[in-house]
mmCIF file of C-alpha atoms in Angstrom:
data_model
loop_
_atom_site.group_PDB
_atom_site.id
_atom_site.type_symbol
_atom_site.label_atom_id
_atom_site.label_comp_id
_atom_site.label_asym_id
_atom_site.label_seq_id
_atom_site.Cartn_x
_atom_site.Cartn_y
_atom_site.Cartn_z
ATOM 1 C CA UNK C 1 14.883 61.010 80.586
ATOM 2 C CA UNK C 2 17.934 62.122 82.546
ATOM 3 C CA UNK C 3 21.107 62.715 80.490
ATOM 4 C CA UNK C 4 24.391 61.704 82.021
ATOM 5 C CA UNK C 5 27.814 62.449 80.841
ATOM 6 C CA UNK C 6 29.353 59.607 78.914
ATOM 7 C CA UNK C 7 32.872 58.459 78.457
ATOM 8 C CA UNK C 8 34.290 56.213 75.860
ATOM 9 C CA UNK C 9 36.230 53.088 76.625
ATOM 10 C CA UNK C 10 39.449 54.229 74.962
ATOM 11 C CA UNK C 11 42.508 54.748 77.066
ATOM 12 C CA UNK C 12 43.865 58.243 76.426
ATOM 13 C CA UNK C 13 46.416 59.998 78.432
ATOM 14 C CA UNK C 14 43.550 61.749 80.030
ATOM 15 C CA UNK C 15 39.989 60.565 80.514
ATOM 16 C CA UNK C 16 37.600 61.428 77.733
ATOM 17 C CA UNK C 17 35.885 64.548 78.727
ATOM 18 C CA UNK C 18 33.310 64.495 75.962
ATOM 19 C CA UNK C 19 29.802 64.847 77.317
ATOM 20 C CA UNK C 20 26.667 63.087 76.107
ATOM 21 C CA UNK C 21 26.083 65.980 73.755
ATOM 22 C CA UNK C 22 28.583 64.502 71.379
ATOM 23 C CA UNK C 23 26.308 61.463 71.091
ATOM 24 C CA UNK C 24 23.399 63.524 69.860
ATOM 25 C CA UNK C 25 25.404 65.374 67.222
ATOM 26 C CA UNK C 26 25.958 68.743 68.906
ATOM 27 C CA UNK C 27 29.125 70.628 67.878
ATOM 28 C CA UNK C 28 32.188 69.885 69.990
ATOM 29 C CA UNK C 29 35.366 71.981 70.281
ATOM 30 C CA UNK C 30 38.854 70.851 69.475
ATOM 31 C CA UNK C 31 40.569 69.018 66.665
ATOM 32 C CA UNK C 32 43.092 66.287 66.210
ATOM 33 C CA UNK C 33 43.668 63.346 68.478
ATOM 34 C CA UNK C 34 45.330 65.031 71.415
ATOM 35 C CA UNK C 35 43.709 65.762 74.687
ATOM 36 C CA UNK C 36 40.578 67.750 74.077
ATOM 37 C CA UNK C 37 40.188 66.413 70.571
ATOM 38 C CA UNK C 38 36.994 64.638 69.555
ATOM 39 C CA UNK C 39 37.035 60.981 70.503
ATOM 40 C CA UNK C 40 36.896 58.683 67.419
ATOM 41 C CA UNK C 41 34.649 56.207 69.184
ATOM 42 C CA UNK C 42 32.196 58.916 70.154
ATOM 43 C CA UNK C 43 32.398 60.385 66.693
ATOM 44 C CA UNK C 44 31.563 57.009 65.120
ATOM 45 C CA UNK C 45 28.591 56.473 67.442
ATOM 46 C CA UNK C 46 27.389 59.987 66.718
ATOM 47 C CA UNK C 47 27.502 59.436 62.980
ATOM 48 C CA UNK C 48 25.637 56.116 63.308
ATOM 49 C CA UNK C 49 22.869 57.802 65.272
ATOM 50 C CA UNK C 50 22.558 60.455 62.582
ATOM 51 C CA UNK C 51 22.428 57.886 59.795
ATOM 52 C CA UNK C 52 25.789 59.005 58.421
ATOM 53 C CA UNK C 53 27.879 55.951 59.218
ATOM 54 C CA UNK C 54 31.101 55.880 57.289
ATOM 55 C CA UNK C 55 31.598 52.414 55.876
ATOM 56 C CA UNK C 56 35.322 52.972 55.622
ATOM 57 C CA UNK C 57 35.300 53.908 59.287
ATOM 58 C CA UNK C 58 33.436 50.724 60.156
ATOM 59 C CA UNK C 59 35.862 48.675 58.158
ATOM 60 C CA UNK C 60 33.557 47.439 55.328
ATOM 61 C CA UNK C 61 32.547 48.465 51.821
ATOM 62 C CA UNK C 62 28.861 49.197 51.065
ATOM 63 C CA UNK C 63 27.709 47.256 48.069
ATOM 64 C CA UNK C 64 25.997 49.339 45.400
ATOM 65 C CA UNK C 65 22.247 48.763 45.108
ATOM 66 C CA UNK C 66 21.028 47.164 41.895
ATOM 67 C CA UNK C 67 17.656 48.325 40.673
ATOM 68 C CA UNK C 68 15.257 45.467 39.896
ATOM 69 C CA UNK C 69 14.115 45.026 36.318
ATOM 70 C CA UNK C 70 10.363 45.242 36.773
ATOM 71 C CA UNK C 71 9.694 45.027 33.041
ATOM 72 C CA UNK C 72 11.376 41.637 32.886
ATOM 73 C CA UNK C 73 9.313 40.413 35.834
ATOM 74 C CA UNK C 74 6.046 41.622 34.252
ATOM 75 C CA UNK C 75 6.886 39.876 30.977
ATOM 76 C CA UNK C 76 7.481 36.607 32.806
ATOM 77 C CA UNK C 77 4.150 36.904 34.645
ATOM 78 C CA UNK C 78 2.312 37.675 31.426
ATOM 79 C CA UNK C 79 3.894 34.627 29.770
ATOM 80 C CA UNK C 80 2.752 32.361 32.616
ATOM 81 C CA UNK C 81 -0.795 33.757 32.496
ATOM 82 C CA UNK C 82 -0.916 33.304 28.713
ATOM 83 C CA UNK C 83 0.112 29.653 28.998
ATOM 84 C CA UNK C 84 -2.473 29.145 31.771
ATOM 85 C CA UNK C 85 -5.240 30.553 29.588
ATOM 86 C CA UNK C 86 -4.123 28.445 26.669
ATOM 87 C CA UNK C 87 -4.171 25.284 28.816
ATOM 88 C CA UNK C 88 -7.663 26.112 30.145
ATOM 89 C CA UNK C 89 -8.920 26.654 26.598
ATOM 90 C CA UNK C 90 -7.528 23.296 25.511
ATOM 91 C CA UNK C 91 -9.239 21.546 28.433
ATOM 92 C CA UNK C 92 -12.589 23.172 27.621
ATOM 93 C CA UNK C 93 -12.217 22.252 23.955
ATOM 94 C CA UNK C 94 -11.552 18.621 24.826
ATOM 95 C CA UNK C 95 -14.522 18.553 27.231
ATOM 96 C CA UNK C 96 -16.896 20.027 24.642
ATOM 97 C CA UNK C 97 -15.653 17.559 22.035
ATOM 98 C CA UNK C 98 -16.281 14.651 24.417
ATOM 99 C CA UNK C 99 -19.814 15.891 25.189
ATOM 100 C CA UNK C 100 -20.625 16.300 21.504
ATOM 101 C CA UNK C 101 -19.272 12.843 20.779
ATOM 102 C CA UNK C 102 -21.324 11.298 23.580
ATOM 103 C CA UNK C 103 -24.466 13.097 22.355
ATOM 104 C CA UNK C 104 -23.883 11.882 18.818
ATOM 105 C CA UNK C 105 -23.407 8.316 20.013
ATOM 106 C CA UNK C 106 -26.591 8.529 22.102
ATOM 107 C CA UNK C 107 -28.599 9.829 19.162
ATOM 108 C CA UNK C 108 -27.267 7.126 16.890
ATOM 109 C CA UNK C 109 -28.041 4.469 19.492
ATOM 110 C CA UNK C 110 -31.561 5.832 20.066
ATOM 111 C CA UNK C 111 -32.247 5.896 16.328
ATOM 112 C CA UNK C 112 -31.008 2.330 15.975
ATOM 113 C CA UNK C 113 -33.153 1.062 18.876
ATOM 114 C CA UNK C 114 -36.340 2.882 17.866
ATOM 115 C CA UNK C 115 -36.121 1.482 14.333
ATOM 116 C CA UNK C 116 -35.199 -2.033 15.303
ATOM 117 C CA UNK C 117 -37.554 -4.841 14.291
ATOM 118 C CA UNK C 118 -36.830 -6.542 17.608
ATOM 119 C CA UNK C 119 -39.084 -4.056 19.426
ATOM 120 C CA UNK C 120 -42.063 -4.197 17.054
ATOM 121 C CA UNK C 121 -45.443 -4.242 18.849
ATOM 122 C CA UNK C 122 -47.060 -7.634 18.449
ATOM 123 C CA UNK C 123 -49.575 -7.742 21.327
ATOM 124 C CA UNK C 124 -51.906 -5.000 22.604
ATOM 125 C CA UNK C 125 -53.835 -5.844 25.791
ATOM 126 C CA UNK C 126 -56.811 -3.797 27.017
ATOM 127 C CA UNK C 127 -58.151 -4.061 30.580
ATOM 128 C CA UNK C 128 -60.983 -2.458 32.532
ATOM 129 C CA UNK C 129 -63.305 -1.647 29.641
ATOM 130 C CA UNK C 130 -67.039 -2.303 30.010
ATOM 131 C CA UNK C 131 -68.897 0.166 27.826
ATOM 132 C CA UNK C 132 -66.195 0.716 25.198
ATOM 133 C CA UNK C 133 -64.902 -2.076 23.017
ATOM 134 C CA UNK C 134 -61.245 -3.059 22.744
ATOM 135 C CA UNK C 135 -61.017 -1.773 19.179
ATOM 136 C CA UNK C 136 -62.452 1.621 20.191
ATOM 137 C CA UNK C 137 -59.848 2.025 22.928
ATOM 138 C CA UNK C 138 -56.940 0.980 20.687
ATOM 139 C CA UNK C 139 -58.136 3.348 17.991
ATOM 140 C CA UNK C 140 -58.401 6.205 20.479
ATOM 141 C CA UNK C 141 -54.896 5.445 21.789
ATOM 142 C CA UNK C 142 -53.455 5.698 18.287
ATOM 143 C CA UNK C 143 -51.477 2.457 18.534
ATOM 144 C CA UNK C 144 -51.104 -0.141 15.810
ATOM 145 C CA UNK C 145 -49.453 -3.516 15.645
ATOM 146 C CA UNK C 146 -46.003 -3.170 14.151
ATOM 147 C CA UNK C 147 -45.242 0.157 15.853
ATOM 148 C CA UNK C 148 -41.845 0.315 17.539
ATOM 149 C CA UNK C 149 -42.458 -0.202 21.235
ATOM 150 C CA UNK C 150 -39.704 2.155 22.403
ATOM 151 C CA UNK C 151 -40.682 4.899 19.973
ATOM 152 C CA UNK C 152 -44.166 5.234 21.520
ATOM 153 C CA UNK C 153 -44.753 8.292 23.693
ATOM 154 C CA UNK C 154 -46.761 6.760 26.540
ATOM 155 C CA UNK C 155 -47.713 10.139 28.006
ATOM 156 C CA UNK C 156 -49.179 11.179 24.666
ATOM 157 C CA UNK C 157 -51.063 7.857 24.384
ATOM 158 C CA UNK C 158 -52.549 8.331 27.857
ATOM 159 C CA UNK C 159 -53.603 11.890 26.974
ATOM 160 C CA UNK C 160 -55.463 10.626 23.924
ATOM 161 C CA UNK C 161 -57.324 8.058 26.003
ATOM 162 C CA UNK C 162 -58.364 10.634 28.605
ATOM 163 C CA UNK C 163 -59.844 12.681 25.789
ATOM 164 C CA UNK C 164 -62.632 10.098 25.439
ATOM 165 C CA UNK C 165 -65.765 11.034 27.395
ATOM 166 C CA UNK C 166 -66.263 7.544 28.839
ATOM 167 C CA UNK C 167 -62.708 7.126 30.168
ATOM 168 C CA UNK C 168 -62.151 8.455 33.689
ATOM 169 C CA UNK C 169 -58.522 7.356 34.090
ATOM 170 C CA UNK C 170 -55.961 5.378 32.092
ATOM 171 C CA UNK C 171 -52.599 3.647 32.489
ATOM 172 C CA UNK C 172 -50.283 2.536 29.683
ATOM 173 C CA UNK C 173 -47.080 0.507 30.028
ATOM 174 C CA UNK C 174 -44.684 -1.506 27.899
ATOM 175 C CA UNK C 175 -43.817 -5.169 28.266
ATOM 176 C CA UNK C 176 -40.462 -5.565 26.537
ATOM 177 C CA UNK C 177 -39.859 -6.668 23.853
ATOM 178 C CA UNK C 178 -43.172 -6.776 21.948
ATOM 179 C CA UNK C 179 -46.257 -6.104 24.110
ATOM 180 C CA UNK C 180 -48.096 -3.060 25.420
ATOM 181 C CA UNK C 181 -50.916 -2.948 27.981
ATOM 182 C CA UNK C 182 -53.698 -0.374 28.328
ATOM 183 C CA UNK C 183 -55.776 -0.274 31.504
ATOM 184 C CA UNK C 184 -58.750 2.081 31.668
ATOM 185 C CA UNK C 185 -61.365 2.995 34.245
ATOM 186 C CA UNK C 186 -64.654 4.013 32.701
ATOM 187 C CA UNK C 187 -67.249 6.319 34.201
ATOM 188 C CA UNK C 188 -70.119 4.409 35.816
ATOM 189 C CA UNK C 189 -73.324 6.066 34.592
ATOM 190 C CA UNK C 190 -75.779 6.575 37.455
ATOM 191 C CA UNK C 191 -78.601 8.649 35.966
ATOM 192 C CA UNK C 192 -79.639 11.181 33.349
ATOM 193 C CA UNK C 193 -80.318 14.812 34.179
ATOM 194 C CA UNK C 194 -83.552 16.044 32.622
ATOM 195 C CA UNK C 195 -82.572 19.260 30.859
ATOM 196 C CA UNK C 196 -83.279 20.458 27.324
ATOM 197 C CA UNK C 197 -80.475 18.090 26.368
ATOM 198 C CA UNK C 198 -80.017 15.137 28.744
ATOM 199 C CA UNK C 199 -76.631 14.622 30.347
ATOM 200 C CA UNK C 200 -75.164 11.605 32.101
ATOM 201 C CA UNK C 201 -73.892 11.788 35.683
ATOM 202 C CA UNK C 202 -71.555 9.227 37.237
ATOM 203 C CA UNK C 203 -71.582 7.636 40.679
ATOM 204 C CA UNK C 204 -69.715 10.667 42.086
ATOM 205 C CA UNK C 205 -72.512 13.002 40.978
ATOM 206 C CA UNK C 206 -70.431 14.618 38.203
ATOM 207 C CA UNK C 207 -71.623 15.258 34.659
ATOM 208 C CA UNK C 208 -69.252 13.502 32.255
ATOM 209 C CA UNK C 209 -70.974 13.585 28.842
ATOM 210 C CA UNK C 210 -74.168 14.435 26.953
ATOM 211 C CA UNK C 211 -76.543 11.545 26.463
ATOM 212 C CA UNK C 212 -76.139 10.002 23.023
ATOM 213 C CA UNK C 213 -77.354 6.965 21.092
ATOM 214 C CA UNK C 214 -75.633 3.863 22.364
ATOM 215 C CA UNK C 215 -75.596 5.024 25.969
ATOM 216 C CA UNK C 216 -77.482 2.963 28.596
ATOM 217 C CA UNK C 217 -81.225 3.413 28.243
ATOM 218 C CA UNK C 218 -82.424 2.060 31.597
ATOM 219 C CA UNK C 219 -81.048 4.923 33.700
ATOM 220 C CA UNK C 220 -83.369 6.888 36.042
ATOM 221 C CA UNK C 221 -84.194 10.418 34.989
ATOM 222 C CA UNK C 222 -83.386 13.168 37.533
ATOM 223 C CA UNK C 223 -85.509 16.323 37.467
ATOM 224 C CA UNK C 224 -85.516 19.459 39.588
ATOM 225 C CA UNK C 225 -81.737 19.921 39.330
ATOM 226 C CA UNK C 226 -80.567 23.374 38.230
ATOM 227 C CA UNK C 227 -77.260 24.680 36.975
ATOM 228 C CA UNK C 228 -76.387 25.882 40.478
ATOM 229 C CA UNK C 229 -76.560 22.255 41.673
ATOM 230 C CA UNK C 230 -73.814 21.138 39.274
ATOM 231 C CA UNK C 231 -70.321 20.809 40.740
ATOM 232 C CA UNK C 232 -67.245 21.069 38.556
ATOM 233 C CA UNK C 233 -63.817 19.606 39.194
ATOM 234 C CA UNK C 234 -63.201 18.852 42.856
ATOM 235 C CA UNK C 235 -65.955 21.171 44.177
ATOM 236 C CA UNK C 236 -68.272 19.748 46.829
ATOM 237 C CA UNK C 237 -71.630 18.459 45.677
ATOM 238 C CA UNK C 238 -74.695 20.543 46.342
ATOM 239 C CA UNK C 239 -77.160 19.176 48.944
ATOM 240 C CA UNK C 240 -79.671 18.229 46.230
ATOM 241 C CA UNK C 241 -77.136 16.333 44.112
ATOM 242 C CA UNK C 242 -75.682 14.674 47.197
ATOM 243 C CA UNK C 243 -79.156 13.347 48.123
ATOM 244 C CA UNK C 244 -79.694 12.058 44.573
ATOM 245 C CA UNK C 245 -76.420 10.118 44.635
ATOM 246 C CA UNK C 246 -77.090 8.696 48.093
ATOM 247 C CA UNK C 247 -80.579 7.401 47.222
ATOM 248 C CA UNK C 248 -79.579 5.891 43.895
ATOM 249 C CA UNK C 249 -76.534 4.185 45.417
ATOM 250 C CA UNK C 250 -78.824 2.679 48.070
ATOM 251 C CA UNK C 251 -81.059 1.325 45.321
ATOM 252 C CA UNK C 252 -78.056 -0.266 43.586
ATOM 253 C CA UNK C 253 -77.462 -2.583 46.543
ATOM 254 C CA UNK C 254 -78.380 -6.173 45.898
ATOM 255 C CA UNK C 255 -80.813 -6.398 48.873
ATOM 256 C CA UNK C 256 -82.247 -2.897 48.492
ATOM 257 C CA UNK C 257 -85.929 -2.332 49.453
ATOM 258 C CA UNK C 258 -86.362 -0.268 46.273
ATOM 259 C CA UNK C 259 -84.458 -1.797 43.358
ATOM 260 C CA UNK C 260 -82.535 0.470 41.015
ATOM 261 C CA UNK C 261 -84.331 -1.002 38.004
ATOM 262 C CA UNK C 262 -87.728 -0.024 39.517
ATOM 263 C CA UNK C 263 -87.003 3.718 39.513
ATOM 264 C CA UNK C 264 -88.202 5.697 36.527
ATOM 265 C CA UNK C 265 -87.685 9.219 37.809
ATOM 266 C CA UNK C 266 -86.229 10.975 40.835
ATOM 267 C CA UNK C 267 -87.476 14.503 41.462
ATOM 268 C CA UNK C 268 -85.664 17.031 43.667
ATOM 269 C CA UNK C 269 -87.976 19.460 45.471
ATOM 270 C CA UNK C 270 -86.106 22.172 47.381
ATOM 271 C CA UNK C 271 -88.909 22.431 49.958
ATOM 272 C CA UNK C 272 -90.268 18.873 50.231
ATOM 273 C CA UNK C 273 -87.178 16.815 49.478
ATOM 274 C CA UNK C 274 -86.844 13.794 47.170
ATOM 275 C CA UNK C 275 -89.632 11.924 45.435
ATOM 276 C CA UNK C 276 -89.320 8.605 43.634
ATOM 277 C CA UNK C 277 -91.638 7.622 40.783
ATOM 278 C CA UNK C 278 -91.571 3.897 40.065
ATOM 279 C CA UNK C 279 -92.076 2.317 36.681
ATOM 280 C CA UNK C 280 -94.866 0.042 37.882
ATOM 281 C CA UNK C 281 -98.182 1.888 38.147
ATOM 282 C CA UNK C 282 -96.266 5.199 38.404
ATOM 283 C CA UNK C 283 -96.320 4.749 42.163
ATOM 284 C CA UNK C 284 -94.980 7.660 44.224
ATOM 285 C CA UNK C 285 -92.630 7.402 47.216
ATOM 286 C CA UNK C 286 -91.946 10.590 49.167
ATOM 287 C CA UNK C 287 -88.565 10.396 50.891
ATOM 288 C CA UNK C 288 -88.109 13.978 52.069
ATOM 289 C CA UNK C 289 -84.658 14.874 53.437
ATOM 290 C CA UNK C 290 -81.957 12.734 55.082
ATOM 291 C CA UNK C 291 -82.207 9.443 57.011
ATOM 292 C CA UNK C 292 -82.646 7.513 53.773
ATOM 293 C CA UNK C 293 -81.289 4.257 55.210
ATOM 294 C CA UNK C 294 -84.001 4.259 57.883
ATOM 295 C CA UNK C 295 -86.716 5.135 55.399
ATOM 296 C CA UNK C 296 -85.682 2.337 53.031
ATOM 297 C CA UNK C 297 -85.906 -0.159 55.879
ATOM 298 C CA UNK C 298 -89.406 1.071 56.812
ATOM 299 C CA UNK C 299 -90.476 0.681 53.212
ATOM 300 C CA UNK C 300 -89.200 -2.914 53.236
ATOM 301 C CA UNK C 301 -91.422 -3.700 56.238
ATOM 302 C CA UNK C 302 -94.398 -1.985 54.549
ATOM 303 C CA UNK C 303 -94.050 -4.155 51.450
ATOM 304 C CA UNK C 304 -94.024 -7.305 53.508
ATOM 305 C CA UNK C 305 -97.253 -6.243 55.205
ATOM 306 C CA UNK C 306 -98.925 -5.397 51.885
ATOM 307 C CA UNK C 307 -97.990 -8.791 50.500
ATOM 308 C CA UNK C 308 -99.610 -10.368 53.571
ATOM 309 C CA UNK C 309 -102.988 -8.774 52.822
ATOM 310 C CA UNK C 310 -103.531 -11.195 49.970
ATOM 311 C CA UNK C 311 -105.883 -8.961 47.979
ATOM 312 C CA UNK C 312 -103.300 -8.177 45.294
ATOM 313 C CA UNK C 313 -103.497 -4.452 45.822
ATOM 314 C CA UNK C 314 -100.357 -2.403 45.778
ATOM 315 C CA UNK C 315 -99.641 1.059 47.116
ATOM 316 C CA UNK C 316 -100.242 4.201 45.108
ATOM 317 C CA UNK C 317 -98.497 6.716 47.361
ATOM 318 C CA UNK C 318 -96.159 6.153 50.299
ATOM 319 C CA UNK C 319 -95.077 9.104 52.422
ATOM 320 C CA UNK C 320 -91.873 8.458 54.342
ATOM 321 C CA UNK C 321 -91.070 12.109 54.958
ATOM 322 C CA UNK C 322 -91.264 11.671 58.737
ATOM 323 C CA UNK C 323 -88.935 8.828 59.796
ATOM 324 C CA UNK C 324 -91.129 7.455 62.607
ATOM 325 C CA UNK C 325 -94.384 7.520 60.619
ATOM 326 C CA UNK C 326 -95.566 5.962 57.326
ATOM 327 C CA UNK C 327 -98.592 7.183 55.370
ATOM 328 C CA UNK C 328 -99.891 4.822 52.675
ATOM 329 C CA UNK C 329 -102.556 5.234 50.022
ATOM 330 C CA UNK C 330 -103.481 1.978 48.325
ATOM 331 C CA UNK C 331 -104.834 1.385 44.846
ATOM 332 C CA UNK C 332 -108.580 1.253 44.380
ATOM 333 C CA UNK C 333 -110.118 -2.174 44.698
ATOM 334 C CA UNK C 334 -110.496 -4.033 41.446
ATOM 335 C CA UNK C 335 -107.683 -2.151 39.704
ATOM 336 C CA UNK C 336 -105.107 -4.177 37.770
ATOM 337 C CA UNK C 337 -101.677 -3.137 39.076
#
């Protein structure tokens, strides 16, 4: 930056000869106010630049600085925070008191409702039972007439019902103000498995209970099934058990060629397939593997032909192992089927 000589605006007898150096605070010669003396205007500007402005020179008094009372300010802030905490505590106390009051009212109302005579159980309806009696189901559910309808734990009642071996599924619901309904689905027994202790299997091929007195007696007996053929839970059925279920379900049809009631035993042979032994004359039907629908239809046609012979003889063995061929061995002549 280029420095030029500066002059003040005052009108002296002579022009101000003070250079720019006076503006930056360098010493200047001379004294007084005559020619060659320091210019007051320049002197004032110089002092302002150096931070040494004379307030008297500028024509005003500098007010004395007052130091802030920080302790007073801190006390005021602490007082406000204390009142804020106190107000928050009061709000929380009121909220907790309201919640406790509402809970107490709810408990009193629940106690009053669950002990009211208006909701006493008067009617218990049971649906879907075939093997079990109504009294057995009600006893297993643990419900009695006169129980408060709203005090019953329906989930617990359903759990008790599912604990019975014959019950596959159960539903329980209230009918306000005095009735409750129980709907059950029982296992449909399909056959007995011939083990040291017989077990019942349902129409899905699952074991659901040991055979006991009072169970159906006219069920076919299944032999040749091992422990490795038993499926638990949602596991897939083994091929042998799947064939057993398929054949027996075919026999349960109303127009089946081999009636369900005719079957005494069904044997599972891992190499030769299924064999049926009928109650009448202990006749044997070899079904082999797969295509059971076709084989049942061929057996229907065979029976019609045997009835057309007119000699009263019945078959002793029928081999339907090969779907497109039927091998028949009849009873000896003169035998009394």
